[in-house]
Every structure is written in structure tokens, then in C-alpha cells.
PDB file of C-alpha atoms in Angstrom:
ATOM      1  CA  UNK A   1      -2.023  12.543 -10.779  1.00 79.00           C
ATOM      2  CA  UNK A   2      -4.455  10.997  -8.346  1.00 87.00           C
ATOM      3  CA  UNK A   3      -5.166  12.470  -4.927  1.00 93.00           C
ATOM      4  CA  UNK A   4      -6.923  10.519  -2.178  1.00 97.00           C
ATOM      5  CA  UNK A   5      -8.358  12.172   0.920  1.00 98.00           C
ATOM      6  CA  UNK A   6      -9.310  10.005   3.921  1.00 98.00           C
ATOM      7  CA  UNK A   7     -11.429  10.904   6.948  1.00 98.00           C
ATOM      8  CA  UNK A   8     -11.402  10.766   9.878  1.00 98.00           C
ATOM      9  CA  UNK A   9      -7.766  10.448  10.849  1.00 97.00           C
ATOM     10  CA  UNK A  10      -8.715   8.872  14.177  1.00 98.00           C
ATOM     11  CA  UNK A  11     -11.874   7.045  15.209  1.00 98.00           C
ATOM     12  CA  UNK A  12     -12.846   5.543  18.544  1.00 98.00           C
ATOM     13  CA  UNK A  13     -15.877   3.300  18.872  1.00 98.00           C
ATOM     14  CA  UNK A  14     -17.330   1.080  21.542  1.00 98.00           C
ATOM     15  CA  UNK A  15     -17.080  -2.636  20.969  1.00 98.00           C
ATOM     16  CA  UNK A  16     -20.133  -3.797  19.036  1.00 98.00           C
ATOM     17  CA  UNK A  17     -20.739  -0.442  17.377  1.00 98.00           C
ATOM     18  CA  UNK A  18     -20.186   0.295  13.694  1.00 98.00           C
ATOM     19  CA  UNK A  19     -17.279   2.226  12.200  1.00 98.00           C
ATOM     20  CA  UNK A  20     -17.299   4.148   8.933  1.00 98.00           C
ATOM     21  CA  UNK A  21     -14.242   5.515   7.128  1.00 98.00           C
ATOM     22  CA  UNK A  22     -14.635   7.717   4.073  1.00 98.00           C
ATOM     23  CA  UNK A  23     -12.329   8.480   1.153  1.00 98.00           C
ATOM     24  CA  UNK A  24     -12.563  10.729  -1.859  1.00 98.00           C
ATOM     25  CA  UNK A  25     -10.462  10.538  -5.009  1.00 97.00           C
ATOM     26  CA  UNK A  26      -9.764  13.035  -7.751  1.00 95.00           C
ATOM     27  CA  UNK A  27      -9.149  11.082 -10.964  1.00 91.00           C
ATOM     28  CA  UNK A  28     -12.343   9.805 -12.549  1.00 90.00           C
ATOM     29  CA  UNK A  29     -10.257   7.258 -14.500  1.00 88.00           C
ATOM     30  CA  UNK A  30      -9.370   5.376 -11.301  1.00 91.00           C
ATOM     31  CA  UNK A  31     -11.191   2.067 -11.315  1.00 90.00           C
ATOM     32  CA  UNK A  32      -9.890  -0.065  -8.460  1.00 92.00           C
ATOM     33  CA  UNK A  33     -10.234   0.787  -4.775  1.00 96.00           C
ATOM     34  CA  UNK A  34      -8.660  -1.483  -2.151  1.00 96.00           C
ATOM     35  CA  UNK A  35      -8.677  -1.126   1.606  1.00 98.00           C
ATOM     36  CA  UNK A  36      -5.774  -2.202   3.787  1.00 98.00           C
ATOM     37  CA  UNK A  37      -5.516  -2.847   7.512  1.00 98.00           C
ATOM     38  CA  UNK A  38      -2.171  -2.329   9.193  1.00 97.00           C
ATOM     39  CA  UNK A  39      -1.610  -3.413  12.754  1.00 97.00           C
ATOM     40  CA  UNK A  40       1.286  -1.959  14.693  1.00 94.00           C
ATOM     41  CA  UNK A  41       4.572  -3.300  13.361  1.00 92.00           C
ATOM     42  CA  UNK A  42       2.870  -5.426  10.720  1.00 95.00           C
ATOM     43  CA  UNK A  43       2.512  -5.255   6.962  1.00 96.00           C
ATOM     44  CA  UNK A  44      -0.579  -3.704   5.332  1.00 97.00           C
ATOM     45  CA  UNK A  45      -3.131  -6.448   4.786  1.00 97.00           C
ATOM     46  CA  UNK A  46      -5.696  -6.300   1.991  1.00 96.00           C
ATOM     47  CA  UNK A  47      -9.121  -6.670   3.622  1.00 97.00           C
ATOM     48  CA  UNK A  48     -11.540  -5.798   0.846  1.00 97.00           C
ATOM     49  CA  UNK A  49     -11.573  -4.100  -2.533  1.00 96.00           C
ATOM     50  CA  UNK A  50     -14.063  -2.845  -5.069  1.00 95.00           C
ATOM     51  CA  UNK A  51     -13.939  -2.112  -8.761  1.00 91.00           C
ATOM     52  CA  UNK A  52     -15.691   0.734 -10.492  1.00 84.00           C
ATOM     53  CA  UNK A  53     -18.324  -1.461 -12.105  1.00 84.00           C
ATOM     54  CA  UNK A  54     -19.678  -2.424  -8.664  1.00 82.00           C
ATOM     55  CA  UNK A  55     -21.475  -0.190  -6.174  1.00 91.00           C
ATOM     56  CA  UNK A  56     -21.131  -2.286  -3.032  1.00 95.00           C
ATOM     57  CA  UNK A  57     -19.268  -5.322  -1.797  1.00 95.00           C
ATOM     58  CA  UNK A  58     -19.559  -7.200   1.502  1.00 97.00           C
ATOM     59  CA  UNK A  59     -17.420  -9.708   3.296  1.00 95.00           C
ATOM     60  CA  UNK A  60     -18.813 -10.779   6.649  1.00 96.00           C
ATOM     61  CA  UNK A  61     -18.594  -7.748   8.951  1.00 97.00           C
ATOM     62  CA  UNK A  62     -16.955  -5.420   6.456  1.00 98.00           C
ATOM     63  CA  UNK A  63     -18.409  -3.701   3.419  1.00 98.00           C
ATOM     64  CA  UNK A  64     -17.280  -1.123   0.939  1.00 98.00           C
ATOM     65  CA  UNK A  65     -19.464   1.241  -1.064  1.00 97.00           C
ATOM     66  CA  UNK A  66     -18.468   3.257  -4.109  1.00 96.00           C
ATOM     67  CA  UNK A  67     -20.108   6.345  -5.573  1.00 95.00           C
ATOM     68  CA  UNK A  68     -18.404   7.016  -8.898  1.00 93.00           C
ATOM     69  CA  UNK A  69     -20.354  10.175  -9.577  1.00 94.00           C
ATOM     70  CA  UNK A  70     -19.288  11.787  -6.335  1.00 95.00           C
ATOM     71  CA  UNK A  71     -15.873  10.086  -6.471  1.00 96.00           C
ATOM     72  CA  UNK A  72     -16.004   8.742  -2.974  1.00 96.00           C
ATOM     73  CA  UNK A  73     -15.909   5.320  -1.366  1.00 97.00           C
ATOM     74  CA  UNK A  74     -16.383   4.156   2.196  1.00 98.00           C
ATOM     75  CA  UNK A  75     -15.463   1.268   4.464  1.00 98.00           C
ATOM     76  CA  UNK A  76     -18.078   0.013   6.901  1.00 98.00           C
ATOM     77  CA  UNK A  77     -17.229  -2.292   9.777  1.00 98.00           C
ATOM     78  CA  UNK A  78     -20.145  -3.641  11.788  1.00 98.00           C
ATOM     79  CA  UNK A  79     -20.112  -5.268  15.234  1.00 98.00           C
ATOM     80  CA  UNK A  80     -16.610  -4.014  15.879  1.00 98.00           C
ATOM     81  CA  UNK A  81     -14.261  -6.091  18.012  1.00 97.00           C
ATOM     82  CA  UNK A  82     -11.039  -5.128  19.821  1.00 97.00           C
ATOM     83  CA  UNK A  83      -9.025  -6.967  17.157  1.00 97.00           C
ATOM     84  CA  UNK A  84     -10.349  -4.503  14.578  1.00 98.00           C
ATOM     85  CA  UNK A  85      -8.150  -1.861  16.205  1.00 98.00           C
ATOM     86  CA  UNK A  86      -5.550  -0.864  13.606  1.00 98.00           C
ATOM     87  CA  UNK A  87      -4.758   1.771  10.998  1.00 98.00           C
ATOM     88  CA  UNK A  88      -6.902   1.487   7.881  1.00 98.00           C
ATOM     89  CA  UNK A  89      -5.791   2.829   4.502  1.00 98.00           C
ATOM     90  CA  UNK A  90      -7.886   3.406   1.434  1.00 98.00           C
ATOM     91  CA  UNK A  91      -6.301   3.562  -2.003  1.00 97.00           C
ATOM     92  CA  UNK A  92      -7.209   4.289  -5.592  1.00 95.00           C
ATOM     93  CA  UNK A  93      -5.580   2.708  -8.602  1.00 89.00           C
ATOM     94  CA  UNK A  94      -4.332   5.229 -11.089  1.00 75.00           C
ATOM     95  CA  UNK A  95      -3.150   4.335 -14.595  1.00 70.00           C
ATOM     96  CA  UNK A  96       0.459   5.298 -15.274  1.00 63.00           C
ATOM     97  CA  UNK A  97       0.418   4.300 -18.926  1.00 65.00           C
ATOM     98  CA  UNK A  98       1.887   1.290 -20.752  1.00 66.00           C
ATOM     99  CA  UNK A  99      -0.371  -1.074 -18.818  1.00 67.00           C
ATOM    100  CA  UNK A 100       0.953   0.121 -15.509  1.00 75.00           C
ATOM    101  CA  UNK A 101      -1.116   1.180 -12.548  1.00 81.00           C
ATOM    102  CA  UNK A 102      -0.119   2.588  -9.200  1.00 86.00           C
ATOM    103  CA  UNK A 103      -1.931   2.810  -5.918  1.00 91.00           C
ATOM    104  CA  UNK A 104      -2.349   6.221  -4.330  1.00 94.00           C
ATOM    105  CA  UNK A 105      -3.100   5.903  -0.635  1.00 97.00           C
ATOM    106  CA  UNK A 106      -5.029   7.990   1.817  1.00 97.00           C
ATOM    107  CA  UNK A 107      -3.233   9.103   4.982  1.00 97.00           C
ATOM    108  CA  UNK A 108      -4.869   6.437   7.095  1.00 97.00           C
ATOM    109  CA  UNK A 109      -7.443   6.193   9.892  1.00 98.00           C
ATOM    110  CA  UNK A 110      -6.447   4.930  13.308  1.00 97.00           C
ATOM    111  CA  UNK A 111      -9.391   2.927  14.592  1.00 98.00           C
ATOM    112  CA  UNK A 112      -9.590   2.148  18.299  1.00 98.00           C
ATOM    113  CA  UNK A 113     -12.261  -0.253  19.503  1.00 98.00           C
ATOM    114  CA  UNK A 114     -12.916   0.197  23.213  1.00 97.00           C
ATOM    115  CA  UNK A 115     -13.935  -3.002  25.057  1.00 95.00           C
TER     116      UNK A 115
ATOM    117  CA  UNK B   1       1.636 -20.184  -1.307  1.00 69.00           C
ATOM    118  CA  UNK B   2       4.378 -18.388   0.522  1.00 82.00           C
ATOM    119  CA  UNK B   3       3.801 -14.690   0.974  1.00 94.00           C
ATOM    120  CA  UNK B   4       5.911 -11.771  -0.114  1.00 97.00           C
ATOM    121  CA  UNK B   5       9.286 -11.715   1.617  1.00 98.00           C
ATOM    122  CA  UNK B   6      11.734  -8.872   2.070  1.00 98.00           C
ATOM    123  CA  UNK B   7      15.317  -8.808   3.242  1.00 98.00           C
ATOM    124  CA  UNK B   8      16.820  -7.470   5.331  1.00 98.00           C
ATOM    125  CA  UNK B   9      14.125  -6.568   7.849  1.00 97.00           C
ATOM    126  CA  UNK B  10      16.171  -3.867   9.540  1.00 97.00           C
ATOM    127  CA  UNK B  11      19.058  -1.699   8.405  1.00 97.00           C
ATOM    128  CA  UNK B  12      21.039   1.089   9.969  1.00 98.00           C
ATOM    129  CA  UNK B  13      23.136   3.200   7.635  1.00 98.00           C
ATOM    130  CA  UNK B  14      24.950   6.518   7.810  1.00 98.00           C
ATOM    131  CA  UNK B  15      24.422   9.505   5.588  1.00 98.00           C
ATOM    132  CA  UNK B  16      26.116   9.244   2.218  1.00 98.00           C
ATOM    133  CA  UNK B  17      26.099   5.462   2.114  1.00 98.00           C
ATOM    134  CA  UNK B  18      24.030   3.410  -0.266  1.00 98.00           C
ATOM    135  CA  UNK B  19      21.679   0.515   0.441  1.00 98.00           C
ATOM    136  CA  UNK B  20      20.085  -2.345  -1.479  1.00 98.00           C
ATOM    137  CA  UNK B  21      16.816  -3.925  -0.421  1.00 98.00           C
ATOM    138  CA  UNK B  22      15.395  -7.163  -1.767  1.00 98.00           C
ATOM    139  CA  UNK B  23      11.860  -8.390  -2.407  1.00 98.00           C
ATOM    140  CA  UNK B  24      10.645 -11.847  -3.418  1.00 98.00           C
ATOM    141  CA  UNK B  25       7.073 -11.841  -4.715  1.00 97.00           C
ATOM    142  CA  UNK B  26       4.401 -14.470  -4.349  1.00 96.00           C
ATOM    143  CA  UNK B  27       5.034 -17.333  -6.732  1.00 95.00           C
ATOM    144  CA  UNK B  28       3.392 -16.583 -10.075  1.00 93.00           C
ATOM    145  CA  UNK B  29       3.202 -12.866  -9.480  1.00 94.00           C
ATOM    146  CA  UNK B  30       5.056 -10.849 -12.078  1.00 93.00           C
ATOM    147  CA  UNK B  31       4.481  -7.274 -10.934  1.00 93.00           C
ATOM    148  CA  UNK B  32       6.394  -5.790  -8.011  1.00 95.00           C
ATOM    149  CA  UNK B  33       5.709  -2.325  -6.660  1.00 95.00           C
ATOM    150  CA  UNK B  34       7.736  -0.483  -4.050  1.00 97.00           C
ATOM    151  CA  UNK B  35       6.416   1.994  -1.493  1.00 97.00           C
ATOM    152  CA  UNK B  36       7.938   4.221   1.143  1.00 98.00           C
ATOM    153  CA  UNK B  37       6.011   4.564   4.388  1.00 97.00           C
ATOM    154  CA  UNK B  38       6.709   7.403   6.815  1.00 96.00           C
ATOM    155  CA  UNK B  39       4.584   8.881   9.630  1.00 92.00           C
ATOM    156  CA  UNK B  40       4.424  12.233   7.883  1.00 89.00           C
ATOM    157  CA  UNK B  41       3.857  11.283   4.260  1.00 91.00           C
ATOM    158  CA  UNK B  42       2.135   7.941   4.660  1.00 93.00           C
ATOM    159  CA  UNK B  43       2.455   5.358   1.909  1.00 96.00           C
ATOM    160  CA  UNK B  44       4.025   6.725  -1.248  1.00 96.00           C
ATOM    161  CA  UNK B  45       4.563   4.883  -4.517  1.00 94.00           C
ATOM    162  CA  UNK B  46       8.183   4.558  -5.619  1.00 96.00           C
ATOM    163  CA  UNK B  47       8.100   2.404  -8.757  1.00 93.00           C
ATOM    164  CA  UNK B  48       6.646  -0.691 -10.353  1.00 93.00           C
ATOM    165  CA  UNK B  49       8.426  -3.466 -12.219  1.00 94.00           C
ATOM    166  CA  UNK B  50       7.009  -6.034 -14.598  1.00 92.00           C
ATOM    167  CA  UNK B  51       8.965  -8.488 -16.737  1.00 91.00           C
ATOM    168  CA  UNK B  52      12.260  -6.915 -15.701  1.00 94.00           C
ATOM    169  CA  UNK B  53      11.115  -3.469 -16.873  1.00 93.00           C
ATOM    170  CA  UNK B  54      10.247  -0.416 -14.849  1.00 92.00           C
ATOM    171  CA  UNK B  55       6.747   0.476 -15.969  1.00 89.00           C
ATOM    172  CA  UNK B  56       5.987   3.356 -13.673  1.00 88.00           C
ATOM    173  CA  UNK B  57       7.830   5.657 -11.307  1.00 91.00           C
ATOM    174  CA  UNK B  58       6.642   7.894  -8.535  1.00 92.00           C
ATOM    175  CA  UNK B  59       7.860  11.324  -7.595  1.00 93.00           C
ATOM    176  CA  UNK B  60      11.171  10.430  -5.976  1.00 96.00           C
ATOM    177  CA  UNK B  61      14.692  11.616  -6.837  1.00 97.00           C
ATOM    178  CA  UNK B  62      16.994   9.624  -9.063  1.00 96.00           C
ATOM    179  CA  UNK B  63      18.857   8.346  -5.987  1.00 97.00           C
ATOM    180  CA  UNK B  64      16.071   5.783  -5.758  1.00 98.00           C
ATOM    181  CA  UNK B  65      16.352   3.054  -8.336  1.00 97.00           C
ATOM    182  CA  UNK B  66      15.411  -0.548  -8.747  1.00 97.00           C
ATOM    183  CA  UNK B  67      15.499  -3.586 -10.936  1.00 97.00           C
ATOM    184  CA  UNK B  68      13.715  -6.847 -11.432  1.00 97.00           C
ATOM    185  CA  UNK B  69      15.192 -10.204 -12.286  1.00 97.00           C
ATOM    186  CA  UNK B  70      13.870 -12.911 -14.565  1.00 96.00           C
ATOM    187  CA  UNK B  71      12.416 -14.795 -11.585  1.00 95.00           C
ATOM    188  CA  UNK B  72      10.423 -11.632 -10.683  1.00 96.00           C
ATOM    189  CA  UNK B  73      12.504 -10.927  -7.587  1.00 98.00           C
ATOM    190  CA  UNK B  74      13.170  -7.238  -7.264  1.00 98.00           C
ATOM    191  CA  UNK B  75      15.725  -5.007  -5.619  1.00 98.00           C
ATOM    192  CA  UNK B  76      15.667  -1.337  -4.867  1.00 98.00           C
ATOM    193  CA  UNK B  77      18.715   0.797  -4.298  1.00 98.00           C
ATOM    194  CA  UNK B  78      19.072   4.121  -2.570  1.00 98.00           C
ATOM    195  CA  UNK B  79      22.338   5.951  -3.093  1.00 96.00           C
ATOM    196  CA  UNK B  80      23.808   8.839  -1.133  1.00 97.00           C
ATOM    197  CA  UNK B  81      21.488   8.286   1.786  1.00 98.00           C
ATOM    198  CA  UNK B  82      19.935  11.269   3.551  1.00 98.00           C
ATOM    199  CA  UNK B  83      18.388  11.443   7.009  1.00 97.00           C
ATOM    200  CA  UNK B  84      14.974  11.871   5.381  1.00 97.00           C
ATOM    201  CA  UNK B  85      15.284   8.472   3.738  1.00 98.00           C
ATOM    202  CA  UNK B  86      14.622   6.825   7.088  1.00 98.00           C
ATOM    203  CA  UNK B  87      11.398   4.932   6.521  1.00 98.00           C
ATOM    204  CA  UNK B  88       9.719   1.575   6.176  1.00 98.00           C
ATOM    205  CA  UNK B  89      10.175   0.331   2.618  1.00 98.00           C
ATOM    206  CA  UNK B  90       7.446  -1.999   1.497  1.00 98.00           C
ATOM    207  CA  UNK B  91       7.173  -4.028  -1.626  1.00 97.00           C
ATOM    208  CA  UNK B  92       3.932  -5.464  -2.941  1.00 96.00           C
ATOM    209  CA  UNK B  93       3.408  -8.126  -5.535  1.00 95.00           C
ATOM    210  CA  UNK B  94       0.486  -8.619  -7.880  1.00 92.00           C
ATOM    211  CA  UNK B  95      -0.309 -11.002 -10.665  1.00 90.00           C
ATOM    212  CA  UNK B  96       0.041  -8.744 -13.687  1.00 81.00           C
ATOM    213  CA  UNK B  97      -0.532  -5.101 -12.908  1.00 74.00           C
ATOM    214  CA  UNK B  98      -0.953  -2.712 -10.024  1.00 65.00           C
ATOM    215  CA  UNK B  99      -4.668  -2.925 -10.771  1.00 75.00           C
ATOM    216  CA  UNK B 100      -4.714  -6.492  -9.505  1.00 83.00           C
ATOM    217  CA  UNK B 101      -4.766  -7.251  -5.807  1.00 90.00           C
ATOM    218  CA  UNK B 102      -1.473  -6.201  -4.290  1.00 93.00           C
ATOM    219  CA  UNK B 103      -0.028  -8.130  -1.377  1.00 95.00           C
ATOM    220  CA  UNK B 104       2.590  -6.522   0.795  1.00 97.00           C
ATOM    221  CA  UNK B 105       5.766  -7.867   2.267  1.00 98.00           C
ATOM    222  CA  UNK B 106       6.758  -7.202   5.893  1.00 97.00           C
ATOM    223  CA  UNK B 107       8.951  -4.284   4.890  1.00 98.00           C
ATOM    224  CA  UNK B 108      12.519  -3.203   5.539  1.00 98.00           C
ATOM    225  CA  UNK B 109      12.967  -0.634   8.297  1.00 98.00           C
ATOM    226  CA  UNK B 110      15.785   1.681   7.197  1.00 98.00           C
ATOM    227  CA  UNK B 111      17.314   4.068   9.692  1.00 98.00           C
ATOM    228  CA  UNK B 112      19.789   6.648   8.441  1.00 98.00           C
ATOM    229  CA  UNK B 113      22.011   8.282  11.059  1.00 97.00           C
TER     230      UNK B 113
END
């Protein structure tokens, strides 16, 4: 099955700085890579995703890059704000057969933005 | 559209009991996936349902089961509860498959004593 490694596990940045979270995956057949933000006591919220036919995707202050050859993808947050503080999860979509897919998640990165 | 809803939000059970959790997907979404979230193991896939059929199952014992109804609402059941089953159980709905965007519900916090 798929295995997703996520680094770092914790990240502290000053407000206004950039934050980068990196993930690697093992199954070259994975083709969908979402990122979720989970605030304390809240549900995971989809913030951005990328498919394997795209190398980069941006949405305002966040961007995701994908390197299929190296099997890694990264989340970039620019001009960080205190409200960006949360746990971020990367995931890779792995085919389970019969048209089914499942998400395999990384262990999460706790991002703290210091005002 | 209304988001994914889950009931109940909190449950306290004792070892050996069984529990049923419910998930209502976003209107129009036909795929429902269930995940267990714990501090130690993170988010782990339990199973996925589509058109009332379980299409995929994660690496969990047979005590964990589920079903989906014709209106796409889904339930999961855990029998013979163990202390280690204490977790946040999240469901996520997507349009057709787990390869579509998945949107999570608020979760059910299960505590087993």
C-alpha cells in the first residue's frame, strides 16, 4: 500500500515569513494529493490539492508543488498570519481497485505563527 | 449546500459495548469514507462506501463495519469496544470516488472506559 512521510512535525515561523511543509509518497500510481488544515477541535478542511498531471498550483497565499519523479510534494504558505496556525496534513490518493480510492495521510505538521 | 454532518458528536461507552455512528454526506455526493484519528496513529482509512456497497477497506479488525443507505447516508459500527478504540471518527464525502475532493464532517469523539 501507500506510505506518506511528512516533515517537519512542528514548525514555528514569524508572522509574515514563509512556511514550507514537505511530503514524500511511495506508490508511483498515486495521482491525487490534497492538503488539509485542521484547527484545534475542528474538522480537517481541504485547502488545496494537486493532480499528477500538474506540477504546481496556487491559491492566493498558498501553493503546492509536485515532483512525480522524486515522488514528493510540498505546501508553501507565504506571508503567514496567526490564523494560519494549525495542523496541516498531506495525503496521497491510492487506488484500492474497483474504482475505489483511499487517502493515505501524513502524520501532520503543527504550524505555529508567532505574532 | 449543507456540509457533512455526523451524529452523535460525543459518545462515552464502556469496554465490550457496541456503538453506531452516523454520517450524512453533502447533497449529491455518493461516496462516503470513514477515518479514525488518534494522536499516535494520525488519520487512518477505515472504509469507503459507494452506492450502498463497500468498495474499499483499510487495515482494521472485523469489529469495525459499516453500511450505506440509498440516500448515501452512512453508518459505521464498532462491536466489542476496546480501550484503544477511543478516537475521533471522521467521515468524508466526495462526489464519486475517493479521488475526488473529500470534505470532512465534524467527527464523533468516542471515549471507551
